[in-house]
Amino acid sequence: LPERDRAELKRRKLLLEVTLKSYWIRKGSAFSTAVARQETELTPEMISTGSWRQLPFKPYNFSSLGLAPACGHLHPLLKVRSRLRQIFLEMG
């Protein structure tokens, strides 16, 4: 369609443009039907026997943030003091 006609049909909501994406999937060089478990830790036994040379290791992600540290808790004596204060406030 010419651009003018297409714009007119869009304006009148008689035309809906849809983008269609397609992908070609092929087997790569590392294709396997079995799931191989990658190692995540290097142990002293692996180093002493030399078995680490034949094992696949999981790549390390240096940009991951990790877990936030569990901090910011109240001191135990402060907890007791606030609990006692609450008890006395409830008593009047």
JSON list of C-alpha atoms in Angstrom, two decimals:
[
{"chain": "A", "resi": 1, "resn": "LEU", "atom": "CA", "xyz": [0.00, 0.00, 0.00]},
{"chain": "A", "resi": 2, "resn": "PRO", "atom": "CA", "xyz": [1.14, 3.56, -0.56]},
{"chain": "A", "resi": 3, "resn": "GLU", "atom": "CA", "xyz": [2.16, 5.44, 2.58]},
{"chain": "A", "resi": 4, "resn": "ARG", "atom": "CA", "xyz": [-0.79, 7.85, 2.37]},
{"chain": "A", "resi": 5, "resn": "ASP", "atom": "CA", "xyz": [-3.38, 5.03, 2.16]},
{"chain": "A", "resi": 6, "resn": "ARG", "atom": "CA", "xyz": [-1.69, 3.12, 4.95]},
{"chain": "A", "resi": 7, "resn": "ALA", "atom": "CA", "xyz": [-1.71, 6.19, 7.20]},
{"chain": "A", "resi": 8, "resn": "GLU", "atom": "CA", "xyz": [-5.38, 6.77, 6.46]},
{"chain": "A", "resi": 9, "resn": "LEU", "atom": "CA", "xyz": [-6.32, 3.18, 7.28]},
{"chain": "A", "resi": 10, "resn": "LYS", "atom": "CA", "xyz": [-4.31, 3.36, 10.52]},
{"chain": "A", "resi": 11, "resn": "ARG", "atom": "CA", "xyz": [-6.05, 6.59, 11.50]},
{"chain": "A", "resi": 12, "resn": "ARG", "atom": "CA", "xyz": [-9.46, 4.99, 10.94]},
{"chain": "A", "resi": 13, "resn": "LYS", "atom": "CA", "xyz": [-8.25, 1.91, 12.89]},
{"chain": "A", "resi": 14, "resn": "LEU", "atom": "CA", "xyz": [-8.87, -0.37, 9.94]},
{"chain": "A", "resi": 15, "resn": "LEU", "atom": "CA", "xyz": [-5.26, -1.46, 9.66]},
{"chain": "A", "resi": 16, "resn": "LEU", "atom": "CA", "xyz": [-3.14, -3.15, 12.30]},
{"chain": "A", "resi": 17, "resn": "GLU", "atom": "CA", "xyz": [0.57, -3.54, 11.67]},
{"chain": "A", "resi": 18, "resn": "VAL", "atom": "CA", "xyz": [2.18, -6.58, 13.25]},
{"chain": "A", "resi": 19, "resn": "THR", "atom": "CA", "xyz": [5.91, -7.28, 13.42]},
{"chain": "A", "resi": 20, "resn": "LEU", "atom": "CA", "xyz": [6.77, -10.92, 12.95]},
{"chain": "A", "resi": 21, "resn": "LYS", "atom": "CA", "xyz": [10.12, -12.15, 14.23]},
{"chain": "A", "resi": 22, "resn": "SER", "atom": "CA", "xyz": [11.51, -15.56, 13.43]},
{"chain": "A", "resi": 23, "resn": "TYR", "atom": "CA", "xyz": [14.66, -17.35, 14.51]},
{"chain": "A", "resi": 24, "resn": "TRP", "atom": "CA", "xyz": [16.68, -20.18, 13.01]},
{"chain": "A", "resi": 25, "resn": "ILE", "atom": "CA", "xyz": [17.98, -22.65, 15.57]},
{"chain": "A", "resi": 26, "resn": "ARG", "atom": "CA", "xyz": [20.81, -25.01, 14.70]},
{"chain": "A", "resi": 27, "resn": "LYS", "atom": "CA", "xyz": [22.95, -27.39, 16.68]},
{"chain": "A", "resi": 28, "resn": "GLY", "atom": "CA", "xyz": [26.13, -25.73, 17.88]},
{"chain": "A", "resi": 29, "resn": "SER", "atom": "CA", "xyz": [29.58, -27.18, 18.45]},
{"chain": "A", "resi": 30, "resn": "ALA", "atom": "CA", "xyz": [28.84, -27.87, 22.13]},
{"chain": "A", "resi": 31, "resn": "PHE", "atom": "CA", "xyz": [25.47, -29.58, 21.47]},
{"chain": "A", "resi": 32, "resn": "SER", "atom": "CA", "xyz": [24.76, -32.61, 23.62]},
{"chain": "A", "resi": 33, "resn": "THR", "atom": "CA", "xyz": [21.63, -34.46, 24.66]},
{"chain": "A", "resi": 34, "resn": "ALA", "atom": "CA", "xyz": [23.07, -35.18, 28.12]},
{"chain": "A", "resi": 35, "resn": "VAL", "atom": "CA", "xyz": [23.23, -32.41, 30.71]},
{"chain": "A", "resi": 36, "resn": "ALA", "atom": "CA", "xyz": [26.80, -32.07, 32.00]},
{"chain": "A", "resi": 37, "resn": "ARG", "atom": "CA", "xyz": [27.17, -30.71, 35.52]},
{"chain": "A", "resi": 38, "resn": "GLN", "atom": "CA", "xyz": [29.83, -28.05, 35.68]},
{"chain": "A", "resi": 39, "resn": "GLU", "atom": "CA", "xyz": [32.07, -27.78, 38.72]},
{"chain": "A", "resi": 40, "resn": "THR", "atom": "CA", "xyz": [31.77, -24.68, 40.88]},
{"chain": "A", "resi": 41, "resn": "GLU", "atom": "CA", "xyz": [34.55, -25.23, 43.42]},
{"chain": "A", "resi": 42, "resn": "LEU", "atom": "CA", "xyz": [38.19, -26.19, 43.15]},
{"chain": "A", "resi": 43, "resn": "THR", "atom": "CA", "xyz": [39.11, -28.53, 46.01]},
{"chain": "A", "resi": 44, "resn": "PRO", "atom": "CA", "xyz": [42.58, -29.46, 47.30]},
{"chain": "A", "resi": 45, "resn": "GLU", "atom": "CA", "xyz": [41.96, -33.06, 46.17]},
{"chain": "A", "resi": 46, "resn": "MET", "atom": "CA", "xyz": [41.40, -31.88, 42.58]},
{"chain": "A", "resi": 47, "resn": "ILE", "atom": "CA", "xyz": [44.66, -29.94, 42.68]},
{"chain": "A", "resi": 48, "resn": "SER", "atom": "CA", "xyz": [46.68, -32.83, 44.15]},
{"chain": "A", "resi": 49, "resn": "THR", "atom": "CA", "xyz": [45.36, -35.43, 41.69]},
{"chain": "A", "resi": 50, "resn": "GLY", "atom": "CA", "xyz": [45.31, -33.09, 38.68]},
{"chain": "A", "resi": 51, "resn": "SER", "atom": "CA", "xyz": [41.72, -34.03, 37.85]},
{"chain": "A", "resi": 52, "resn": "TRP", "atom": "CA", "xyz": [40.75, -30.34, 37.55]},
{"chain": "A", "resi": 53, "resn": "ARG", "atom": "CA", "xyz": [42.33, -30.21, 34.08]},
{"chain": "A", "resi": 54, "resn": "GLN", "atom": "CA", "xyz": [39.65, -32.48, 32.57]},
{"chain": "A", "resi": 55, "resn": "LEU", "atom": "CA", "xyz": [36.64, -31.02, 34.42]},
{"chain": "A", "resi": 56, "resn": "PRO", "atom": "CA", "xyz": [34.39, -28.29, 32.99]},
{"chain": "A", "resi": 57, "resn": "PHE", "atom": "CA", "xyz": [34.10, -25.33, 35.38]},
{"chain": "A", "resi": 58, "resn": "LYS", "atom": "CA", "xyz": [31.23, -22.89, 35.57]},
{"chain": "A", "resi": 59, "resn": "PRO", "atom": "CA", "xyz": [32.36, -19.37, 34.55]},
{"chain": "A", "resi": 60, "resn": "TYR", "atom": "CA", "xyz": [32.53, -16.90, 37.42]},
{"chain": "A", "resi": 61, "resn": "ASN", "atom": "CA", "xyz": [30.24, -13.86, 37.24]},
{"chain": "A", "resi": 62, "resn": "PHE", "atom": "CA", "xyz": [32.17, -10.85, 38.54]},
{"chain": "A", "resi": 63, "resn": "SER", "atom": "CA", "xyz": [29.28, -8.43, 37.94]},
{"chain": "A", "resi": 64, "resn": "SER", "atom": "CA", "xyz": [26.76, -10.20, 40.21]},
{"chain": "A", "resi": 65, "resn": "LEU", "atom": "CA", "xyz": [25.78, -8.34, 43.35]},
{"chain": "A", "resi": 66, "resn": "GLY", "atom": "CA", "xyz": [25.30, -11.30, 45.67]},
{"chain": "A", "resi": 67, "resn": "LEU", "atom": "CA", "xyz": [23.14, -11.39, 48.78]},
{"chain": "A", "resi": 68, "resn": "ALA", "atom": "CA", "xyz": [22.71, -8.31, 50.90]},
{"chain": "A", "resi": 69, "resn": "PRO", "atom": "CA", "xyz": [24.28, -8.74, 54.35]},
{"chain": "A", "resi": 70, "resn": "ALA", "atom": "CA", "xyz": [21.82, -9.29, 57.18]},
{"chain": "A", "resi": 71, "resn": "CYS", "atom": "CA", "xyz": [22.58, -6.30, 59.39]},
{"chain": "A", "resi": 72, "resn": "GLY", "atom": "CA", "xyz": [20.86, -3.48, 61.21]},
{"chain": "A", "resi": 73, "resn": "HIS", "atom": "CA", "xyz": [19.43, -5.45, 64.13]},
{"chain": "A", "resi": 74, "resn": "LEU", "atom": "CA", "xyz": [18.73, -3.90, 67.49]},
{"chain": "A", "resi": 75, "resn": "HIS", "atom": "CA", "xyz": [21.06, -4.55, 70.41]},
{"chain": "A", "resi": 76, "resn": "PRO", "atom": "CA", "xyz": [19.58, -7.14, 72.83]},
{"chain": "A", "resi": 77, "resn": "LEU", "atom": "CA", "xyz": [19.62, -4.69, 75.76]},
{"chain": "A", "resi": 78, "resn": "LEU", "atom": "CA", "xyz": [17.81, -2.10, 73.66]},
{"chain": "A", "resi": 79, "resn": "LYS", "atom": "CA", "xyz": [15.16, -4.72, 72.83]},
{"chain": "A", "resi": 80, "resn": "VAL", "atom": "CA", "xyz": [14.68, -5.46, 76.56]},
{"chain": "A", "resi": 81, "resn": "ARG", "atom": "CA", "xyz": [14.45, -1.74, 77.37]},
{"chain": "A", "resi": 82, "resn": "SER", "atom": "CA", "xyz": [11.84, -1.11, 74.68]},
{"chain": "A", "resi": 83, "resn": "ARG", "atom": "CA", "xyz": [9.83, -4.15, 75.80]},
{"chain": "A", "resi": 84, "resn": "LEU", "atom": "CA", "xyz": [9.86, -2.95, 79.42]},
{"chain": "A", "resi": 85, "resn": "ARG", "atom": "CA", "xyz": [8.81, 0.52, 78.30]},
{"chain": "A", "resi": 86, "resn": "GLN", "atom": "CA", "xyz": [5.92, -0.99, 76.35]},
{"chain": "A", "resi": 87, "resn": "ILE", "atom": "CA", "xyz": [4.83, -3.03, 79.40]},
{"chain": "A", "resi": 88, "resn": "PHE", "atom": "CA", "xyz": [4.84, 0.06, 81.65]},
{"chain": "A", "resi": 89, "resn": "LEU", "atom": "CA", "xyz": [2.94, 2.07, 79.03]},
{"chain": "A", "resi": 90, "resn": "GLU", "atom": "CA", "xyz": [0.27, -0.64, 78.86]},
{"chain": "A", "resi": 91, "resn": "MET", "atom": "CA", "xyz": [0.02, -0.62, 82.67]},
{"chain": "A", "resi": 92, "resn": "GLY", "atom": "CA", "xyz": [-0.54, 3.13, 82.68]}
]
